[in-house]
PDB file of C-alpha atoms in Angstrom:
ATOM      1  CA  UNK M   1       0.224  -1.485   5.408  1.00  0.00           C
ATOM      2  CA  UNK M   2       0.993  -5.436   5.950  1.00  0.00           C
ATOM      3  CA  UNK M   3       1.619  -7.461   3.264  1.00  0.00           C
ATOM      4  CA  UNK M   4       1.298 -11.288   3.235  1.00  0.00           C
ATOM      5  CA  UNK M   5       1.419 -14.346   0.921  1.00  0.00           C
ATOM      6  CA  UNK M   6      -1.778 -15.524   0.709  1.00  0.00           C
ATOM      7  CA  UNK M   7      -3.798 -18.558  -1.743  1.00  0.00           C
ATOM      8  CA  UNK M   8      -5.715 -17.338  -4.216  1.00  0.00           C
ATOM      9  CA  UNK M   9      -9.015 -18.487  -4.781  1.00  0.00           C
ATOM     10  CA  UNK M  10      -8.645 -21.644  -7.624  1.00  0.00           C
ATOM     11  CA  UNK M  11      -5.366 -21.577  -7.368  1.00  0.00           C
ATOM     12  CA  UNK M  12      -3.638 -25.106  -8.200  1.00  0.00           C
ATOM     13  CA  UNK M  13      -0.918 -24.567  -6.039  1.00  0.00           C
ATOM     14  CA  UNK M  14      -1.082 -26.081  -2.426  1.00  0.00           C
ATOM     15  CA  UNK M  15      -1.609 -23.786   0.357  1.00  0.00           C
ATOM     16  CA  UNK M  16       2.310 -23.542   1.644  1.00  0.00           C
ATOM     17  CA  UNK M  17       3.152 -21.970  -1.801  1.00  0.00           C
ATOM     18  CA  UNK M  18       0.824 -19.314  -2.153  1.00  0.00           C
ATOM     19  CA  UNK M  19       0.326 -17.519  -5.425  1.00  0.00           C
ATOM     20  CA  UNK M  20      -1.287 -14.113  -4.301  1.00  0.00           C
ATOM     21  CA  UNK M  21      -0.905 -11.712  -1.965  1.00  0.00           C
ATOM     22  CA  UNK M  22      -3.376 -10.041   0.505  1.00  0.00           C
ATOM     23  CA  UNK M  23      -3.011  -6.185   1.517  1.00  0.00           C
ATOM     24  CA  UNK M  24      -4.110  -5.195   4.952  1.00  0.00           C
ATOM     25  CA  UNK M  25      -5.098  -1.684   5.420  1.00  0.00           C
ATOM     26  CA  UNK M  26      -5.434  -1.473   8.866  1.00  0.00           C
ATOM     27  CA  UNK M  27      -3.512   0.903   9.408  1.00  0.00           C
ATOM     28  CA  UNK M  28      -4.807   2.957   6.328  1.00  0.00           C
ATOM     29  CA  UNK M  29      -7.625   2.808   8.815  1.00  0.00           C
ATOM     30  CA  UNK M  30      -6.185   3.813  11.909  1.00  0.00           C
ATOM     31  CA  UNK M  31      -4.805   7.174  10.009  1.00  0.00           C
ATOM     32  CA  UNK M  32      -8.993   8.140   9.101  1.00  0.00           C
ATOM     33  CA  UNK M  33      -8.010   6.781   5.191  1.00  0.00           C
ATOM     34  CA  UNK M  34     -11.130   5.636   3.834  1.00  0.00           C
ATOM     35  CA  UNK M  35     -11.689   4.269   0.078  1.00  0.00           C
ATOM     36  CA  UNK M  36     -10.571   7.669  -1.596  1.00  0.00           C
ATOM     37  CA  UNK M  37      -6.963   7.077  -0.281  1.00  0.00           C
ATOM     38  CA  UNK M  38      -7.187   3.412  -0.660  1.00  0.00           C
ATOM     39  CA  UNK M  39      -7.062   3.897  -4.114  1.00  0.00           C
ATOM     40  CA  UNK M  40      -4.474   5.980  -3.872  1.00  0.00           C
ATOM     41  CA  UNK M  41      -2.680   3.691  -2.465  1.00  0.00           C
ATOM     42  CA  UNK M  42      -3.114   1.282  -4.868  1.00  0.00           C
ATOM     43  CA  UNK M  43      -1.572   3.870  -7.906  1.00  0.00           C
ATOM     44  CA  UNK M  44       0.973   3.786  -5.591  1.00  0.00           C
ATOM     45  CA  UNK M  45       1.441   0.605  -5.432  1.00  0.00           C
ATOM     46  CA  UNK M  46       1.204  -0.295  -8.772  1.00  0.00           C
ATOM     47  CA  UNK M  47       3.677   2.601 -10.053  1.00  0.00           C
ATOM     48  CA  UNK M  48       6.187   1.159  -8.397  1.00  0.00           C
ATOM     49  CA  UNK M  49       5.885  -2.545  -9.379  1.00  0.00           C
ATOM     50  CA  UNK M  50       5.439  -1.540 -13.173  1.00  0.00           C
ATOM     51  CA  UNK M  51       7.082   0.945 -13.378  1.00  0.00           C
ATOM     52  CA  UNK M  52      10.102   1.156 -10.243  1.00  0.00           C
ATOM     53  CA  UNK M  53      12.773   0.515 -12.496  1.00  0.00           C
ATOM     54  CA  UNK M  54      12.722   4.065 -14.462  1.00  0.00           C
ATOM     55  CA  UNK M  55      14.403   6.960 -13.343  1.00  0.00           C
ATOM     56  CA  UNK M  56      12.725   9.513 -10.906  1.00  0.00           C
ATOM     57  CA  UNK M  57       9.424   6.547 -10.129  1.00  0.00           C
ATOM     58  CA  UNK M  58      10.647   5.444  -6.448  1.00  0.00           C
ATOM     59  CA  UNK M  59      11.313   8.956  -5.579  1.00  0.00           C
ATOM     60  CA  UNK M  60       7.918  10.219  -7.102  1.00  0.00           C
ATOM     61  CA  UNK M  61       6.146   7.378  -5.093  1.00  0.00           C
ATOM     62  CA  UNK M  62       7.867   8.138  -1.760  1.00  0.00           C
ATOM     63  CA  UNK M  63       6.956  11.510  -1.804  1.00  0.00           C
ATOM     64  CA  UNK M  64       3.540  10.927  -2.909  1.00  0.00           C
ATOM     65  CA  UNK M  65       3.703   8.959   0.060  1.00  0.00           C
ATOM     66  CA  UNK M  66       5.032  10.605   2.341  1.00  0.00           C
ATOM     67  CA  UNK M  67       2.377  13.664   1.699  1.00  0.00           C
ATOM     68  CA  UNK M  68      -0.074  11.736   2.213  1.00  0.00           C
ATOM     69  CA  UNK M  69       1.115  10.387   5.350  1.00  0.00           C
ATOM     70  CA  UNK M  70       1.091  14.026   6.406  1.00  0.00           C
ATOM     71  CA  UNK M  71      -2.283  14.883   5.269  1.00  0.00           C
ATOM     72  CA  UNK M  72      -3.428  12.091   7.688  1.00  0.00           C
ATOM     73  CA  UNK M  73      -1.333  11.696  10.982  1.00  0.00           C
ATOM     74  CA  UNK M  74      -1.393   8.875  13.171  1.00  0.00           C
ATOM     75  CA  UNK M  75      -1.510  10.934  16.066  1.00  0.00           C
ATOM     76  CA  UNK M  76      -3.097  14.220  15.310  1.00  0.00           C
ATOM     77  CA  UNK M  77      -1.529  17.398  17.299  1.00  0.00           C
ATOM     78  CA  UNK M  78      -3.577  18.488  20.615  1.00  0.00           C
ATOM     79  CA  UNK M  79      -4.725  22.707  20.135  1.00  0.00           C
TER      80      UNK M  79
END
């Protein structure tokens, strides 16, 4: 997943100092994710910036991750 500053829509702010931030899911894509995992994803995401900072959270979230990572392969195994 790529992450990028990016202007948000009415923001005040001029373009060099964006605000926001845009997600890509590409590679979400690439993997076979579809909108299920994307919001997945997003939990994910939002576990850790609300809540990174208590015990056990990054852990949780990286194997969450990881699992899921398994579940779909970038390159799947020839039978």
């Amino acid at each position: 997943i790529i992450v990028n500053r990016n202007v948000i829509p009415g923001d005040e702010k001029h373009a060099a100092e964006p605000s926001g931030i845009r997600i890509g899911t590409a590679g979400m894509a690439a993997r076979g994710m579809d909108i299920t995992q994307a919001a997945v994803v997003a939990d994910l995401i939002d576990r850790v910036l609300t809540q990174g900072k208590e015990p056990g959270i990054i852990d949780a979230v990286k194997a969450a991750v990881i699992s899921l990572c398994q579940q779909f392969p970038v390159f799947k195994k020839q039978t």
